[in-house]
PDB file of C-alpha atoms in Angstrom:
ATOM      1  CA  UNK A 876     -11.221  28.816  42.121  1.00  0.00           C
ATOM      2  CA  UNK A 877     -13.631  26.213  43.056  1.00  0.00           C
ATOM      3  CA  UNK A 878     -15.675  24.531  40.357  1.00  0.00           C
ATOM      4  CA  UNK A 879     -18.795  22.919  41.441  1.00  0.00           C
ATOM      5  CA  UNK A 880     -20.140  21.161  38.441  1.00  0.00           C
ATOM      6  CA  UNK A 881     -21.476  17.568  38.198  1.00  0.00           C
ATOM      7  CA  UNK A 882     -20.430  17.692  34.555  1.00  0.00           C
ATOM      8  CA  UNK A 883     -16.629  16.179  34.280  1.00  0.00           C
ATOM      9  CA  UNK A 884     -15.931  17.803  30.512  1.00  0.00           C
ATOM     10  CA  UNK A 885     -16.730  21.460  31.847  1.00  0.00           C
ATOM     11  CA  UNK A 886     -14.546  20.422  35.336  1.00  0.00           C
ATOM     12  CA  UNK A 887     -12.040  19.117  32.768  1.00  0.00           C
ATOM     13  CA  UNK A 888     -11.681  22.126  30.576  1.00  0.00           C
ATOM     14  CA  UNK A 889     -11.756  24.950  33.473  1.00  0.00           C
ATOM     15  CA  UNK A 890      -9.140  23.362  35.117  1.00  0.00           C
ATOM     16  CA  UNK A 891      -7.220  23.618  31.723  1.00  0.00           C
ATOM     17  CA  UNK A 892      -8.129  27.356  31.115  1.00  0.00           C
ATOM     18  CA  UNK A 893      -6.603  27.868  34.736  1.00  0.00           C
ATOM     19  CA  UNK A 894      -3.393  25.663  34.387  1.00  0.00           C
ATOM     20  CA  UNK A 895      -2.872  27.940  30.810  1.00  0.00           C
ATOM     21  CA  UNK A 896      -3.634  31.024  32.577  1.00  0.00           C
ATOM     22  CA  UNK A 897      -0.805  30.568  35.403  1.00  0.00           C
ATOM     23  CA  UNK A 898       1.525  29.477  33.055  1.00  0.00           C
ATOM     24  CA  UNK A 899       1.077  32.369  30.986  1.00  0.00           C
ATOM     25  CA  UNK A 900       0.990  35.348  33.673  1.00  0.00           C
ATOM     26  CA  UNK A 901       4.348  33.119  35.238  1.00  0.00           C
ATOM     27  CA  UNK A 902       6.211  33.417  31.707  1.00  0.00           C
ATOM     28  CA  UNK A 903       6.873  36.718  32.394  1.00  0.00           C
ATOM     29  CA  UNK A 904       7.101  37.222  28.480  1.00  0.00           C
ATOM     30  CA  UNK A 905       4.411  39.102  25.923  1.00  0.00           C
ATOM     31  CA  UNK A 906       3.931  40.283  22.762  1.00  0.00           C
ATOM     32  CA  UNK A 907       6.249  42.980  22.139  1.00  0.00           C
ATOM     33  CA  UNK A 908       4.013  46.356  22.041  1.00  0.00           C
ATOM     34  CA  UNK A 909       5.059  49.652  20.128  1.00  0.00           C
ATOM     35  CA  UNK A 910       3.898  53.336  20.695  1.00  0.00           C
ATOM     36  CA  UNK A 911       0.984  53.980  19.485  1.00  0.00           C
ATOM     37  CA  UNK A 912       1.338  56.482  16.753  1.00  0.00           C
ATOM     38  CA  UNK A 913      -0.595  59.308  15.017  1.00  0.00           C
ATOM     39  CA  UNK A 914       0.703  59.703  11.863  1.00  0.00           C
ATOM     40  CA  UNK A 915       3.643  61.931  12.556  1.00  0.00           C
ATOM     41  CA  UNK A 916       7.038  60.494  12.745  1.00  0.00           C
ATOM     42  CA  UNK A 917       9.953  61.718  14.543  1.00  0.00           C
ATOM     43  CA  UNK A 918      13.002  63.256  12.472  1.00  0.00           C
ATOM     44  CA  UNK A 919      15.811  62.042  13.999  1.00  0.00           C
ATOM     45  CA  UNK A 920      19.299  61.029  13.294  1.00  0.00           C
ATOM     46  CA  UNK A 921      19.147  57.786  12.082  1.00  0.00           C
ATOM     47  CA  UNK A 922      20.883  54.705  13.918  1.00  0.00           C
ATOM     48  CA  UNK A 923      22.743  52.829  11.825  1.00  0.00           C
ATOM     49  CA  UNK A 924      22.206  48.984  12.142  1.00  0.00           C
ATOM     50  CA  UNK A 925      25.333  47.204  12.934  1.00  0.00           C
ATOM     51  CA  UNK A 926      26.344  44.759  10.430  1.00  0.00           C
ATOM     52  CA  UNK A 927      23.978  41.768  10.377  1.00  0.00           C
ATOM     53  CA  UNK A 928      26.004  38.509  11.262  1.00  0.00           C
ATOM     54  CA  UNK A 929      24.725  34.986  10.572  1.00  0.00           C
ATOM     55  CA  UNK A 930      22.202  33.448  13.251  1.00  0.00           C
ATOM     56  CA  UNK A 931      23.900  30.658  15.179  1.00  0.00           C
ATOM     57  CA  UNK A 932      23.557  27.320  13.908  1.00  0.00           C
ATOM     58  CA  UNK A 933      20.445  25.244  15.385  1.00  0.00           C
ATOM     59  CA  UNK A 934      21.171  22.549  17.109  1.00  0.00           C
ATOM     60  CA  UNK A 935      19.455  19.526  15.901  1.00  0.00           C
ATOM     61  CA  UNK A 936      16.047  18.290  16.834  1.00  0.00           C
ATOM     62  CA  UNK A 937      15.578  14.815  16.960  1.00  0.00           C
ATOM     63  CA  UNK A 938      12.113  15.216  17.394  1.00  0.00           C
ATOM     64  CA  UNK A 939       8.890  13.865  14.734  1.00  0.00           C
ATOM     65  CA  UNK A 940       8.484  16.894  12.751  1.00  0.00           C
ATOM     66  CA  UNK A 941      12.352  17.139  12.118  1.00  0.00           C
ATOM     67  CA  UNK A 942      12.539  13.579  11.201  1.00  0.00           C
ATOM     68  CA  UNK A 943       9.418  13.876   8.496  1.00  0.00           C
ATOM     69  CA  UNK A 944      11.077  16.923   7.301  1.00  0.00           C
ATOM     70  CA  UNK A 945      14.103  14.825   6.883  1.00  0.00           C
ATOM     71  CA  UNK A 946      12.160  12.169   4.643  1.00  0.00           C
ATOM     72  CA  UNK A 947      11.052  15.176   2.744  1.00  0.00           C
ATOM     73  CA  UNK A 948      14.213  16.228   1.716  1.00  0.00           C
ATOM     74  CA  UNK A 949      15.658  13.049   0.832  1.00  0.00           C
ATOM     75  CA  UNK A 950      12.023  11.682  -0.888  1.00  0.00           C
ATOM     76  CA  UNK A 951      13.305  12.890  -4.322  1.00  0.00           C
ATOM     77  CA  UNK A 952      16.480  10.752  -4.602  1.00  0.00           C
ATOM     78  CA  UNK A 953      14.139   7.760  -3.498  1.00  0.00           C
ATOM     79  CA  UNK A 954      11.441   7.527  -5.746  1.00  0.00           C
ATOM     80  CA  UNK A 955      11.827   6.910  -9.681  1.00  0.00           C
ATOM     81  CA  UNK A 956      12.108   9.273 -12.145  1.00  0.00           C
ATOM     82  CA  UNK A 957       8.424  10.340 -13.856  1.00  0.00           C
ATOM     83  CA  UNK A 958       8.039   8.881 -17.353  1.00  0.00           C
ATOM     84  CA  UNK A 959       5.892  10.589 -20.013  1.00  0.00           C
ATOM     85  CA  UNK A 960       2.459   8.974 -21.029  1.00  0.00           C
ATOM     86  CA  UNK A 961       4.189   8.033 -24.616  1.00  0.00           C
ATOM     87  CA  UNK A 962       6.866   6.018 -23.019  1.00  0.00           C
ATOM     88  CA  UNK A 963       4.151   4.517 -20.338  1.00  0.00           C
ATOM     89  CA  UNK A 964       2.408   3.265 -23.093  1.00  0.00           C
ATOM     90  CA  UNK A 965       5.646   1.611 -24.576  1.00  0.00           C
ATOM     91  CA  UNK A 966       6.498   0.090 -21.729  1.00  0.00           C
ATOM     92  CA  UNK A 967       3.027  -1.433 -21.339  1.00  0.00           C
ATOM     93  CA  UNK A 968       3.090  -2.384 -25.323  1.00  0.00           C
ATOM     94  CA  UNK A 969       6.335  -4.496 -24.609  1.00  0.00           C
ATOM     95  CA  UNK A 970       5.243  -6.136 -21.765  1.00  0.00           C
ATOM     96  CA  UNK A 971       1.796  -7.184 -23.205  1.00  0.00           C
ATOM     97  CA  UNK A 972       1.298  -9.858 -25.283  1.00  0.00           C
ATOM     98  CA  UNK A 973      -1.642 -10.264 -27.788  1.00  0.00           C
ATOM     99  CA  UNK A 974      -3.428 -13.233 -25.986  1.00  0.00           C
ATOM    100  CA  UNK A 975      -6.945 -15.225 -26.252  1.00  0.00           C
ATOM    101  CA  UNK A 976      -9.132 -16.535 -23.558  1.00  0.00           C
ATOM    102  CA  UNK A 977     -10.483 -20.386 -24.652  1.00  0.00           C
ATOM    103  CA  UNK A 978     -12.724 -22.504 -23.054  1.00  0.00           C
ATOM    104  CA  UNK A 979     -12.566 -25.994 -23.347  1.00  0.00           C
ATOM    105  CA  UNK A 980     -11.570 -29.440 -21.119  1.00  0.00           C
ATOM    106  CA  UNK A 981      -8.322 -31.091 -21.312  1.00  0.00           C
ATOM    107  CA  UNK A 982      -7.091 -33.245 -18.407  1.00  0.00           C
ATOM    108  CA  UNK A 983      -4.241 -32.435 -16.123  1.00  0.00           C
ATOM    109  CA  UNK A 984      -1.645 -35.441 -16.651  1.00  0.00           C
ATOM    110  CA  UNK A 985       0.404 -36.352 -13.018  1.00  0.00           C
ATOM    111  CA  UNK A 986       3.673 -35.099 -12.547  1.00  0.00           C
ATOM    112  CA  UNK A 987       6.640 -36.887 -11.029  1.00  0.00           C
ATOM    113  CA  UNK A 988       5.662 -35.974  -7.497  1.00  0.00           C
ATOM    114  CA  UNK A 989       2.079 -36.831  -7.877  1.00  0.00           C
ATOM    115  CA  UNK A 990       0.309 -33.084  -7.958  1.00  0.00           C
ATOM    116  CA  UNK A 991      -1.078 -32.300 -11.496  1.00  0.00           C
ATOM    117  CA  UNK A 992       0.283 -30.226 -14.125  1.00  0.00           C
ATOM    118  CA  UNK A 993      -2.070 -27.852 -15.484  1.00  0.00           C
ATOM    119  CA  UNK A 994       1.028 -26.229 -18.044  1.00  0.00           C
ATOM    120  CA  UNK A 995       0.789 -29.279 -20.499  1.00  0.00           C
ATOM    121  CA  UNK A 996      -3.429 -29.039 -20.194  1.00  0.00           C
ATOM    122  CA  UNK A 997      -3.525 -25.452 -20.813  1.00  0.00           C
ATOM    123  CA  UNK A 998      -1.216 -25.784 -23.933  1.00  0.00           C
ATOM    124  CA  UNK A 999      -2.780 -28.925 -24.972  1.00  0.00           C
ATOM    125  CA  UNK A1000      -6.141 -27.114 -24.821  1.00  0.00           C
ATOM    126  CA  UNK A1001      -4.789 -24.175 -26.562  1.00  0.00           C
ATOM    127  CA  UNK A1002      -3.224 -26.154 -29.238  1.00  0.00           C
ATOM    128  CA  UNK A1003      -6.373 -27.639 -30.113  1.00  0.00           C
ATOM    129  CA  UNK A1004      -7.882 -23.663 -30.804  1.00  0.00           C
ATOM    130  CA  UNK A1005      -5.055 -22.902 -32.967  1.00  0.00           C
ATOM    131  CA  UNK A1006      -2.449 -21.252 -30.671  1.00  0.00           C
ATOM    132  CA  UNK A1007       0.928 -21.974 -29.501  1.00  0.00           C
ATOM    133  CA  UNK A1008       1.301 -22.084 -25.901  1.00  0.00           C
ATOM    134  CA  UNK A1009      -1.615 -21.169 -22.907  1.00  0.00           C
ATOM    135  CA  UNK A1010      -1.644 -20.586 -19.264  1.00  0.00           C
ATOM    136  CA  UNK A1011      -4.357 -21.800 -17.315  1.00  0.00           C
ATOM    137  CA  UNK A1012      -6.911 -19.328 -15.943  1.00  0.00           C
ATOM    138  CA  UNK A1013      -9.683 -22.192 -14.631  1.00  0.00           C
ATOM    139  CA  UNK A1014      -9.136 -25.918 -13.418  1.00  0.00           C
ATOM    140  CA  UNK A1015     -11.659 -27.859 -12.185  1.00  0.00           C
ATOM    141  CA  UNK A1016     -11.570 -31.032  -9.573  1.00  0.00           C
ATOM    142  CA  UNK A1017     -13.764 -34.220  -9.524  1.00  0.00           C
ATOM    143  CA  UNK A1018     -12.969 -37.496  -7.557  1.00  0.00           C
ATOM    144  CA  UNK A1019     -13.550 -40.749  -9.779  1.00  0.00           C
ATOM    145  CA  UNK A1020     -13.988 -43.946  -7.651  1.00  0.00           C
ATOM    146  CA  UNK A1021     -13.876 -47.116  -9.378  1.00  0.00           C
ATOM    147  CA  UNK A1022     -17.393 -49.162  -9.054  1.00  0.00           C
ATOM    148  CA  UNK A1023     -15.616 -51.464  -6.112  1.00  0.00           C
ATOM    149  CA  UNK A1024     -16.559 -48.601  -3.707  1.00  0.00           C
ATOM    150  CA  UNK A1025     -20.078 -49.583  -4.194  1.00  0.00           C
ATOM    151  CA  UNK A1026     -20.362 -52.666  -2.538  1.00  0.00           C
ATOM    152  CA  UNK A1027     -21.953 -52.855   0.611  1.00  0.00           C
ATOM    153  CA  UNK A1028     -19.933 -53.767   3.722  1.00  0.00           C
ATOM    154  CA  UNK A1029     -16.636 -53.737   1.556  1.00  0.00           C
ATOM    155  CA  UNK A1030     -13.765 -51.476   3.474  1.00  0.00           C
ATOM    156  CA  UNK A1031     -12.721 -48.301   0.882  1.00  0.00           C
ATOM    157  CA  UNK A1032      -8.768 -48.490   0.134  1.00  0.00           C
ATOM    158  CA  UNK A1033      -6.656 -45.826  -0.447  1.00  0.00           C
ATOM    159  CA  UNK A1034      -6.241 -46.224  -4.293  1.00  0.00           C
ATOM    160  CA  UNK A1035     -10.331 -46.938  -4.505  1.00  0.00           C
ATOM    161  CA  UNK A1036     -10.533 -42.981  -5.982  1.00  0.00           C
ATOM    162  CA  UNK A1037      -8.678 -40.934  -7.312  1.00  0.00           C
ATOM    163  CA  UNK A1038      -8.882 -36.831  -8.315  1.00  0.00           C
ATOM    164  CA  UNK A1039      -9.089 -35.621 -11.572  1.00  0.00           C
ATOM    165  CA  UNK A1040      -8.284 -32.004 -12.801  1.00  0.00           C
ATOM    166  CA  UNK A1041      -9.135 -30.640 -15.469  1.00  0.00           C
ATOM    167  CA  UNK A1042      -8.406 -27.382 -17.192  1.00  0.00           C
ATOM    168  CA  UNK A1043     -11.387 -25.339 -18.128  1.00  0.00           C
ATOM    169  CA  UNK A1044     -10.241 -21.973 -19.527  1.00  0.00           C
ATOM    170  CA  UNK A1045      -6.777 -21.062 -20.703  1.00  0.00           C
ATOM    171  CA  UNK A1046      -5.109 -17.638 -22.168  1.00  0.00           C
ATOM    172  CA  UNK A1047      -3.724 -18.534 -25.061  1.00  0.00           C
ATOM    173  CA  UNK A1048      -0.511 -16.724 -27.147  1.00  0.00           C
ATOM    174  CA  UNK A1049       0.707 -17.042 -30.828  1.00  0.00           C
TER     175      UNK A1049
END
């Protein structure tokens, strides 16, 4: 079969239709066919089926499909068991706490290794609203240089400025 087409997809998929074709007339094997018939049957001694023994065992596949199957099986033994919506909801009750978001500014003192700590601001800042203890949700960052930086043709030193934080907004808890 010669194709002659300047198109590559339809050169592509007649040379498929012909590689199917040979491999199916080279099988050798069809669809079984039975005898047509019209409605009369044949009284006949019946044959009687031999007993039915168990199919041989397959061998395993170690193929994709047999591996996801695999995963299917064991999938229930993996995941959790499925809680009811009434103990979701107590499980989320326990866990959450009745909290308050505050705004406010209270400064972030220096900790022992020089970065600030935010904790003691967002309680301090939440003590002053009434509550407890706080977390803080906001911090905000300004450098503060002392008035020496000003002067013209003076070289800036390291300890010139310094950063300031400063909590902003805390969630607060009884």
């Amino acid at each position: 079969m010669m194709v002659r087409s300047g198109n590559p997809v339809l050169r592509l998929g007649t040379l498929i239709v012909a590689a199917l074709s040979l491999l199916l007339a080279a099988s050798g094997t069809g669809w079984p066919q039975s005898a047509p018939t019209l409605g009369l049957q044949e009284q006949g001694p019946q044959a009687v089926s031999p007993p039915s023994t168990p199919p041989p065992a397959r061998e395993e596949n170690p193929g994709l499909i047999n591996e996801m199957g695999k995963l299917f099986d064991k999938l229930p033994s993996i995941l959790p068991p499925i809680k009811s919506p009434g103990e979701t909801m107590n499980d989320l009750s326990r866990l959450a706490k009745p909290s308050t978001m505050v705004s406010g500014r209270s400064a972030c003192p220096l900790s022992s290794n020089g970065a600030p700590d935010c904790k003691l601001a967002a309680d301090q800042l939440c003590q002053s609203k009434g509550y407890k203890e706080g977390k803080s949700l906001n911090t905000d960052s300004a450098e503060k240089c002392s008035a020496k930086v000003l002067i013209p043709g003076r070289q800036r030193k390291p300890d010139d400025c310094r950063t300031d934080t400063v909590v902003t907004s805390a969630l607060c808890q009884n």
